[in-house]
Tab-separated table of N, CA and C in Angstrom:
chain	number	residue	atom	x	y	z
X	25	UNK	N	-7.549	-9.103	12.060
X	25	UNK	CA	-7.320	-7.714	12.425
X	25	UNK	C	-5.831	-7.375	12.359
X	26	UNK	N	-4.813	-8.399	12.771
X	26	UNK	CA	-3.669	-7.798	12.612
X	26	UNK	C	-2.842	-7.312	14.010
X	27	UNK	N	-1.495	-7.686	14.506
X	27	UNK	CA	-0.719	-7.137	15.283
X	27	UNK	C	-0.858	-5.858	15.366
X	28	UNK	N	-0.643	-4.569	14.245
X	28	UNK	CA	-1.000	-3.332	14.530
X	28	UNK	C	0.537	-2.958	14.335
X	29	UNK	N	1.460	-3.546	13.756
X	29	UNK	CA	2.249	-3.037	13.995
X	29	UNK	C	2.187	-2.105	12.596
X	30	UNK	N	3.304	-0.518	12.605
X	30	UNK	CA	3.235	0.151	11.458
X	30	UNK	C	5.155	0.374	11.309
X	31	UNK	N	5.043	-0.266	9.667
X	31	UNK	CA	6.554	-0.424	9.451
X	31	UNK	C	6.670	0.717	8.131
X	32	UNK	N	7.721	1.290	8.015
X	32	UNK	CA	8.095	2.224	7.012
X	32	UNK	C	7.945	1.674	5.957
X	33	UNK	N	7.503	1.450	4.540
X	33	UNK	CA	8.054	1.309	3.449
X	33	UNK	C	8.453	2.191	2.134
X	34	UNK	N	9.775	2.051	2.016
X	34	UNK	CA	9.536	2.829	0.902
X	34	UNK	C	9.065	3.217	-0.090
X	35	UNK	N	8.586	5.049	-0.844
X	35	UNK	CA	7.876	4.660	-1.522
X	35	UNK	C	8.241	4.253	-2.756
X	36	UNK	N	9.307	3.841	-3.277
X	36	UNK	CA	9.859	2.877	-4.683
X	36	UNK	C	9.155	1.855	-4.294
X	37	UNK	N	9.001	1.079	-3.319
X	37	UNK	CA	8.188	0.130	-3.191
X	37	UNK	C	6.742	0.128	-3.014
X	38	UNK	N	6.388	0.755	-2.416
X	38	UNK	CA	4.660	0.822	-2.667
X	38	UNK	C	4.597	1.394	-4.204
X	39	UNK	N	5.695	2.353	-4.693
X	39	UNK	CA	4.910	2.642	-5.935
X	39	UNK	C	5.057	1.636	-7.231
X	40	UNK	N	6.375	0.516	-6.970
X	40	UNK	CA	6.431	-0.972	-7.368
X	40	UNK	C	4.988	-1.930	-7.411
X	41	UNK	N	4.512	-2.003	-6.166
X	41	UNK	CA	3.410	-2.908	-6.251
X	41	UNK	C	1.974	-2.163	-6.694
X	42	UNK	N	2.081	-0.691	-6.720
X	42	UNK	CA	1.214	-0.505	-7.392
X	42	UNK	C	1.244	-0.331	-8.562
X	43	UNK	N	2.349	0.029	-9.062
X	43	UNK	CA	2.535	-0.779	-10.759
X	43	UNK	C	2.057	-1.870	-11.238
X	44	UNK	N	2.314	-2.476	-10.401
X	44	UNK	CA	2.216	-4.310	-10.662
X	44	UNK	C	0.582	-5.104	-10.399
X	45	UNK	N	0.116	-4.192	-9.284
X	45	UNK	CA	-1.056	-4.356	-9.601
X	45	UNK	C	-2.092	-4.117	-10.395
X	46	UNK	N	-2.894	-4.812	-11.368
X	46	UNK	CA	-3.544	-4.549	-12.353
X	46	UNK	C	-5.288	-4.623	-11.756
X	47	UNK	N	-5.202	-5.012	-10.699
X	47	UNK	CA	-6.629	-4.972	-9.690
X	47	UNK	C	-7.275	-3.410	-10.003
X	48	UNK	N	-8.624	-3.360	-9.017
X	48	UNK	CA	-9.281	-2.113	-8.582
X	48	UNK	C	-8.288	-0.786	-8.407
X	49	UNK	N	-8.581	0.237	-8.415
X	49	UNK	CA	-7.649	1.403	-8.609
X	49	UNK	C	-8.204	2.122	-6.953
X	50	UNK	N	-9.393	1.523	-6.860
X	50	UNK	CA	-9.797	1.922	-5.315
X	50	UNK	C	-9.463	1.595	-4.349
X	51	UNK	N	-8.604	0.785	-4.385
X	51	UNK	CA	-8.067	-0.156	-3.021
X	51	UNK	C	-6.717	0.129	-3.243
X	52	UNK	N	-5.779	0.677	-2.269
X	52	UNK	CA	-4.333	0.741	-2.099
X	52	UNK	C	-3.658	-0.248	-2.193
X	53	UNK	N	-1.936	-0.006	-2.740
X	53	UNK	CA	-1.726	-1.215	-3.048
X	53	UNK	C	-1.347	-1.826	-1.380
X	54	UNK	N	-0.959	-3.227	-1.266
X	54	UNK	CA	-1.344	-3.953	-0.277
X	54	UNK	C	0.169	-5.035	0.170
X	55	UNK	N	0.458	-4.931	1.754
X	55	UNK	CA	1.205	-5.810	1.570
X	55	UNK	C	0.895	-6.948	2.892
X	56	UNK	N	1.999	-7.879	3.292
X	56	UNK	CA	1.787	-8.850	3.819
X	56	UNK	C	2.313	-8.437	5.081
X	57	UNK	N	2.098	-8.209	6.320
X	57	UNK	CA	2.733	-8.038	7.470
X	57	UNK	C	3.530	-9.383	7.851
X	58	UNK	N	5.015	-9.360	7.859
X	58	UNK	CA	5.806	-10.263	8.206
X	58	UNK	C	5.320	-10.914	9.378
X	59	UNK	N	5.387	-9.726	10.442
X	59	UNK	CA	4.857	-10.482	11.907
X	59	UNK	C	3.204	-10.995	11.808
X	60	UNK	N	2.336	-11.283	11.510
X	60	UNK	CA	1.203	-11.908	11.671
X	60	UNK	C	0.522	-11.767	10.816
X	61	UNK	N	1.244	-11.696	8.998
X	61	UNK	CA	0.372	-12.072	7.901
X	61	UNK	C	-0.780	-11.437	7.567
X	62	UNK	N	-1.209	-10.536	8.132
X	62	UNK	CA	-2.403	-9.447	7.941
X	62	UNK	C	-2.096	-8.390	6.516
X	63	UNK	N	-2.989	-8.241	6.453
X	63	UNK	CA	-2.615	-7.109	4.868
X	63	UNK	C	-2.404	-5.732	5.601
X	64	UNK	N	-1.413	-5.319	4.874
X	64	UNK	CA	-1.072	-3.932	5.271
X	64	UNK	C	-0.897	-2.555	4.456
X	65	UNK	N	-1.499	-1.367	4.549
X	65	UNK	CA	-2.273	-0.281	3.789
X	65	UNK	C	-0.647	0.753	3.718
X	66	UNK	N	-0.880	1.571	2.642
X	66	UNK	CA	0.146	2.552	3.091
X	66	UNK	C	-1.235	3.833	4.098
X	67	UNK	N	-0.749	4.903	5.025
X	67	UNK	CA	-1.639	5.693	5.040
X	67	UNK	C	-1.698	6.478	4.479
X	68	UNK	N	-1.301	7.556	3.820
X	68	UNK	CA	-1.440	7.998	2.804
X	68	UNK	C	-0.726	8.340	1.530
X	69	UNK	N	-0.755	8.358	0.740
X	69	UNK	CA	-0.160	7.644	-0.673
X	69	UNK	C	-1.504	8.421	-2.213
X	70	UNK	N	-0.386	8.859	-2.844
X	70	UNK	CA	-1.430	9.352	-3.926
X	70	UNK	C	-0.961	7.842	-5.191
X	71	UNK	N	-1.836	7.247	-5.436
X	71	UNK	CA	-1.528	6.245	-6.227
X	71	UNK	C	-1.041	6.929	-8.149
X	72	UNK	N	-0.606	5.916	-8.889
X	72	UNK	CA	0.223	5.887	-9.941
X	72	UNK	C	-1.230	6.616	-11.033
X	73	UNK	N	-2.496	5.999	-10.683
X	73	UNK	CA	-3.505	6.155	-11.525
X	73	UNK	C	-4.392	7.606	-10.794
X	74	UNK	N	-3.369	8.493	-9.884
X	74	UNK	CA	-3.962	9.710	-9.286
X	74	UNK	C	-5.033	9.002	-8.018
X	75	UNK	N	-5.273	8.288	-7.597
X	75	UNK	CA	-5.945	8.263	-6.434
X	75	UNK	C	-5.560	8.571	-5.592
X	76	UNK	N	-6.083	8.982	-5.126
X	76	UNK	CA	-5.852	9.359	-3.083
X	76	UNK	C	-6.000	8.550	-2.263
X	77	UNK	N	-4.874	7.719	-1.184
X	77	UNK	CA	-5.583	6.967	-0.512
X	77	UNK	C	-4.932	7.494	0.752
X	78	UNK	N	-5.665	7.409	1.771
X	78	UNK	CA	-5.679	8.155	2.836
X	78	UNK	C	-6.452	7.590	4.126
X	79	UNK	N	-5.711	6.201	4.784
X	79	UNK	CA	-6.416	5.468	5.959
X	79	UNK	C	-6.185	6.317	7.577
């Protein structure tokens, strides 16, 4: 489940790893929470391939 914590990232960087990801276009791109290793979502974010993602 995850600490819960919510950290800023920029979006050059989320829009970096969603470049880089060549995965599903349905799933946001994804990162690693420093403090307790859990995957972490942007909340909302229109992705590179026009998706909407919106947690």
């Amino acid at each position: 489940m995850g600490c819960k914590i919510v950290e800023k990232v920029p979006k050059e960087v989320v829009e970096y790893f969603d470049m880089m990801d060549d995965g599903d276009t349905s799933i946001p791109p994804r990162f690693s929470c420093e403090s307790c290793g859990a995957e972490m979502y942007p909340k909302d974010y229109i992705g590179l391939h026009g998706e909407h993602y919106k947690i």
